[in-house]
Short mmCIF file of C-alpha atoms and ligand atoms in Angstrom, two decimals:
data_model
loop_
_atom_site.label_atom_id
_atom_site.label_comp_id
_atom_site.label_asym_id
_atom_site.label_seq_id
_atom_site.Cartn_x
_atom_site.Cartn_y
_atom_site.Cartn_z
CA UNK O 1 -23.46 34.06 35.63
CA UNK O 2 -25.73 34.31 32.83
CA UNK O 3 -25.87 31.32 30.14
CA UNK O 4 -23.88 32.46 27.01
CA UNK O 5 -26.39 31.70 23.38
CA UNK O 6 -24.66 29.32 21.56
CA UNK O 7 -25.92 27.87 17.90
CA UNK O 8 -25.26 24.67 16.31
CA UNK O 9 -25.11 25.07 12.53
CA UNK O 10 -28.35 22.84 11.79
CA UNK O 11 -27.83 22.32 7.89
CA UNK O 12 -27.19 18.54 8.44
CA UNK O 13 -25.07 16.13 10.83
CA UNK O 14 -25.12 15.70 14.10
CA UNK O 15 -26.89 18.69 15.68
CA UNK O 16 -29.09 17.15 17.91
CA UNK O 17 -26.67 15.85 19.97
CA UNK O 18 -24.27 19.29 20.04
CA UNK O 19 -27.32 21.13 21.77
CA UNK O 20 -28.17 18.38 24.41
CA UNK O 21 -23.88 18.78 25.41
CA UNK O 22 -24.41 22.61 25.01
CA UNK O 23 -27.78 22.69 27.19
CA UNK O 24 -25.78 20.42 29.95
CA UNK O 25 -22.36 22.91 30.15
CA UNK O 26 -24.47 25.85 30.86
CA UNK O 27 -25.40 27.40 27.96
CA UNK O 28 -28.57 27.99 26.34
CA UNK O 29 -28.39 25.89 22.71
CA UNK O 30 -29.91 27.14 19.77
CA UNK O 31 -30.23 26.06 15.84
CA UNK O 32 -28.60 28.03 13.08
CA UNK O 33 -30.12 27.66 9.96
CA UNK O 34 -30.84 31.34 8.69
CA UNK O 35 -28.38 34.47 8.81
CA UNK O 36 -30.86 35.95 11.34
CA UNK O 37 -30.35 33.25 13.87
CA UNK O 38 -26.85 33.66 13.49
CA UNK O 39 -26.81 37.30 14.27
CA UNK O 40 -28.45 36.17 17.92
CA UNK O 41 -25.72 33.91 19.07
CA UNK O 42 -22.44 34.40 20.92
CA UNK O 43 -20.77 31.77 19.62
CA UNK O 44 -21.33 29.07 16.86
CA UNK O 45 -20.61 25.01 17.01
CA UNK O 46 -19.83 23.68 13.45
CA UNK O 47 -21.04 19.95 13.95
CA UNK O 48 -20.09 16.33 12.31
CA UNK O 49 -21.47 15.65 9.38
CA UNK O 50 -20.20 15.62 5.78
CA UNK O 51 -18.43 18.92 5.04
CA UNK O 52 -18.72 19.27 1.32
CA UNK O 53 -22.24 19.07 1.41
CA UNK O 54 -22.42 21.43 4.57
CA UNK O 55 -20.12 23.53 2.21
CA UNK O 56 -22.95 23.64 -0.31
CA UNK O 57 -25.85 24.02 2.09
CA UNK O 58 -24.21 26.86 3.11
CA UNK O 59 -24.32 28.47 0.23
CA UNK O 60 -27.67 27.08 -0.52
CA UNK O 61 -29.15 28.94 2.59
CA UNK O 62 -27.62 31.95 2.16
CA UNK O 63 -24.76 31.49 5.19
CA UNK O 64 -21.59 31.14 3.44
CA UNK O 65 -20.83 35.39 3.84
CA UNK O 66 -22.56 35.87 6.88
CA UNK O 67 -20.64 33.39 8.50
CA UNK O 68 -17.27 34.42 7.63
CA UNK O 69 -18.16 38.12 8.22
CA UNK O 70 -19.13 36.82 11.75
CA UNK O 71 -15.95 34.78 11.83
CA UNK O 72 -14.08 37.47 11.04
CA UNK O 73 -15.22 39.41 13.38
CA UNK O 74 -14.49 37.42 15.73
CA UNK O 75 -16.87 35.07 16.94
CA UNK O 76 -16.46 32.02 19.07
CA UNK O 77 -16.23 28.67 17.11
CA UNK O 78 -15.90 25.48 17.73
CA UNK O 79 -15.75 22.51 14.72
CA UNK O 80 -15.77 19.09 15.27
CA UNK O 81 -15.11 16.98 12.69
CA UNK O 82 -16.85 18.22 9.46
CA UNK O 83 -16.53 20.99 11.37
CA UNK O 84 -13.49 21.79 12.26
CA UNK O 85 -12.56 21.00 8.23
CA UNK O 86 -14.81 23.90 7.44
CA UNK O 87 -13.27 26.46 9.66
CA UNK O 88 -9.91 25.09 8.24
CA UNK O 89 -7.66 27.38 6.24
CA UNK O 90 -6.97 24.92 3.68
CA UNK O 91 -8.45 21.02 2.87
CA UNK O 92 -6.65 18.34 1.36
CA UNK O 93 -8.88 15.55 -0.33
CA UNK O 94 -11.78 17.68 -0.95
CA UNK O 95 -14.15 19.12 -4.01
CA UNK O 96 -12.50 21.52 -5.82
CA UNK O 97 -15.64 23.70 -5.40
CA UNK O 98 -15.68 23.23 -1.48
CA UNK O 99 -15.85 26.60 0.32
CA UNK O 100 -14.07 26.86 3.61
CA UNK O 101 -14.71 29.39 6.25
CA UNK O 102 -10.92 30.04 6.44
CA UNK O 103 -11.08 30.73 10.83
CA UNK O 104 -8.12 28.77 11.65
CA UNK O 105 -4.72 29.02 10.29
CA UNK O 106 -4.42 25.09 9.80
CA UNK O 107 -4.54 22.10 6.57
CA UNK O 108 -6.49 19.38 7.10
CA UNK O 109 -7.01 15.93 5.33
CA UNK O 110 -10.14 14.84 4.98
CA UNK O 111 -10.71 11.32 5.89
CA UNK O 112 -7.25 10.78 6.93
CA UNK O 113 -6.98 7.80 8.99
CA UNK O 114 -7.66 5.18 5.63
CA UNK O 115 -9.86 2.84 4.90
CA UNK O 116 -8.81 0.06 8.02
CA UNK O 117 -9.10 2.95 10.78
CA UNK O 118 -11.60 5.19 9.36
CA UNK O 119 -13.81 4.54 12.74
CA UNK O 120 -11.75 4.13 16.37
CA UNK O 121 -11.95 5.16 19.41
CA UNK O 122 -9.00 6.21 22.13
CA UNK O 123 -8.68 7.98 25.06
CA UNK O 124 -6.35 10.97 24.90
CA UNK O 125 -5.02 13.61 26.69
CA UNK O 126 -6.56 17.14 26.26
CA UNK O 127 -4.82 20.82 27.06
CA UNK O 128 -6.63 22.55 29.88
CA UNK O 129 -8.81 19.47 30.99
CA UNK O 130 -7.73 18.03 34.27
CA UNK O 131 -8.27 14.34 35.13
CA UNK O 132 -9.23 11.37 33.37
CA UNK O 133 -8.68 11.56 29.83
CA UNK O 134 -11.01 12.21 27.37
CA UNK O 135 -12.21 9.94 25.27
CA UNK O 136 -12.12 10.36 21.35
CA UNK O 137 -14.78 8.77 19.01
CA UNK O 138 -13.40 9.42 15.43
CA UNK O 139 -15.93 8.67 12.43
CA UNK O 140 -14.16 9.48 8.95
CA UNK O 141 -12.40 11.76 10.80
CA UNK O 142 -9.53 14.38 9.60
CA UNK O 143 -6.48 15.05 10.75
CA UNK O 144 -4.06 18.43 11.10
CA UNK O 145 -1.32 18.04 9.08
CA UNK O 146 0.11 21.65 9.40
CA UNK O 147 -0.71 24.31 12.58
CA UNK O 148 0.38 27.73 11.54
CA UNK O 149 2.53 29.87 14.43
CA UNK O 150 -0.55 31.21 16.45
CA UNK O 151 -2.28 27.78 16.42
CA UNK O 152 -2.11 25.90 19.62
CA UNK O 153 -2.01 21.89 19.74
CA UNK O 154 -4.84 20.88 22.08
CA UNK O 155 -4.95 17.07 21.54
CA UNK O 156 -2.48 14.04 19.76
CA UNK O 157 -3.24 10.84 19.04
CA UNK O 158 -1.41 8.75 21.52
CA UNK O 159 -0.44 5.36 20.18
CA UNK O 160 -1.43 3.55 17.20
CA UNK O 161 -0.03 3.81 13.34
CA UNK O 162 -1.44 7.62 13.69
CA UNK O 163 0.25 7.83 17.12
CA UNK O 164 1.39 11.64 16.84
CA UNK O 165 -1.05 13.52 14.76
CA UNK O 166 -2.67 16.36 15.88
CA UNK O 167 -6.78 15.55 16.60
CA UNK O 168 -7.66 19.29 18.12
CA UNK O 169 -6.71 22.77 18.06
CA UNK O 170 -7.53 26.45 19.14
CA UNK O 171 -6.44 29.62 18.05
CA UNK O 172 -7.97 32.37 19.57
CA UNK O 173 -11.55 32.05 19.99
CA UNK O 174 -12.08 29.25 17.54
CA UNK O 175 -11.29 25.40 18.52
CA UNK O 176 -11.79 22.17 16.66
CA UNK O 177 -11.06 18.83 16.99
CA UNK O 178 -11.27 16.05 14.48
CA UNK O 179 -13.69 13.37 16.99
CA UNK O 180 -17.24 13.85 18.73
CA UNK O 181 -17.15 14.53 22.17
CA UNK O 182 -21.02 15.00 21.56
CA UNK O 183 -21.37 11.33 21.50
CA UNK O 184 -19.51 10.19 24.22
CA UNK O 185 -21.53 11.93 27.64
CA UNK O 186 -18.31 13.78 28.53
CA UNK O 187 -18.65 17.58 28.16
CA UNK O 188 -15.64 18.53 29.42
CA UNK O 189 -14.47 19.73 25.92
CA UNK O 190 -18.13 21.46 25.18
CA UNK O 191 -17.39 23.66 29.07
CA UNK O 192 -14.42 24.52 27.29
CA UNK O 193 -15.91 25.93 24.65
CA UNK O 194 -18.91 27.79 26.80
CA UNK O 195 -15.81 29.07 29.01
CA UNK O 196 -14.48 30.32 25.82
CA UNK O 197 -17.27 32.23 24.66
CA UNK O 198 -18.01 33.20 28.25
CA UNK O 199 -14.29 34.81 28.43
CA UNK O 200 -15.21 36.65 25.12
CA UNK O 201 -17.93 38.94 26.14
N1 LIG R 301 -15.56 12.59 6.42
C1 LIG R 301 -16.47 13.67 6.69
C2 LIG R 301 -16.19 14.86 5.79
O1 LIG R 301 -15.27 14.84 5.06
C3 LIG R 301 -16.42 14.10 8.13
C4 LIG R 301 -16.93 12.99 9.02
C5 LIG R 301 -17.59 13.45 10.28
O2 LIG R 301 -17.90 14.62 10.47
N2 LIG R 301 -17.85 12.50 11.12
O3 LIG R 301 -16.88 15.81 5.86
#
């Protein structure tokens, strides 16, 4: 089957890492800094990073429409961390001027977990992802705090004072979830992703 083009937004954070996990899940990985190279790609990964200044950057280079006329169009996403508070439909804890690209019908909290937790790590169970569980490096992350009707709950937080709160999502062709599996050498959640894009050809 051929290899499905997948960028990694490549304004800042963590895109180095999101092409290595896309180049090792079978698809070729490609940086998305100009509206041109998003018009090649079949799908888009929003990375880590720090999401109001990715906000501005996006405006900055000249992304902010493009993307969300791609988004609405329908393109594959996937957000993680500053990521998936981008493609959020609402942020709480944010700029007032922070843009969001508005692709998932969910409110997030922006560094949720407080000051004692704001870095942990867990293992957790993940929808559609057989076997061991997957384990969840969180760095300032967010959390979900409300999943509209046609969003589905991939991933809680299984014990701890956060024990319950919901760390990923998908709806459609767009996923997030609020840790880096980039980080971790597990791409079990990036082959979802591919298999996502690869299902919407
Ligand atoms: N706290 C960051 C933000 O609000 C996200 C952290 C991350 O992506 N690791 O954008």
């Amino acid at each position: 089957m051929s290899s499905p083009r997948i960028g990694v937004l490549a304004l800042q954070g963590d895109v180095r890492e999101h092409l290595a996990a896309l180049e090792s899940s079978g698809a070729a990985g490609s940086s998305v800094r100009r509206a041109e190279e998003l018009d090649e790609v079949d799908g888009l990964i929003i990375p880590g990073g720090e999401s109001t200044t990715m906000s501005n950057l996006l405006t900055v280079f000249d992304l902010l429409e493009p993307l969300r006329a791609r988004l609405k169009d329908g393109l594959p996403a996937y957000g993680s961390c500053a990521g998936m508070i981008l493609l959020a439909g609402e942020i709480l804890d944010t700029r007032p001027d922070a843009h969001h690209l508005d692709a998932l019908d969910i409110t997030v909290r922006r560094n949720a977990f407080g000051r004692q937790v704001d870095s942990f790590e867990t293992d957790l169970q993940f929808a559609g992802i057989e076997g061991d569980a997957v384990r969840a490096v969180f760095i300032r992350a967010p959390w979900v705090e409300r999943v509209g009707p046609d969003v589905e709950v991939l991933a809680t937080v299984p014990e701890g004072p956060a024990a319950g709160r919901v760390v990923a999502v998908r709806q459609g062709n767009v996923m997030a979830t609020s840790f880096h599996p980039e980080v971790t050498g597990d791409r079990r959640v990036h082959q979802q992703f591919v298999d996502l894009v690869r299902k919407s050809f």
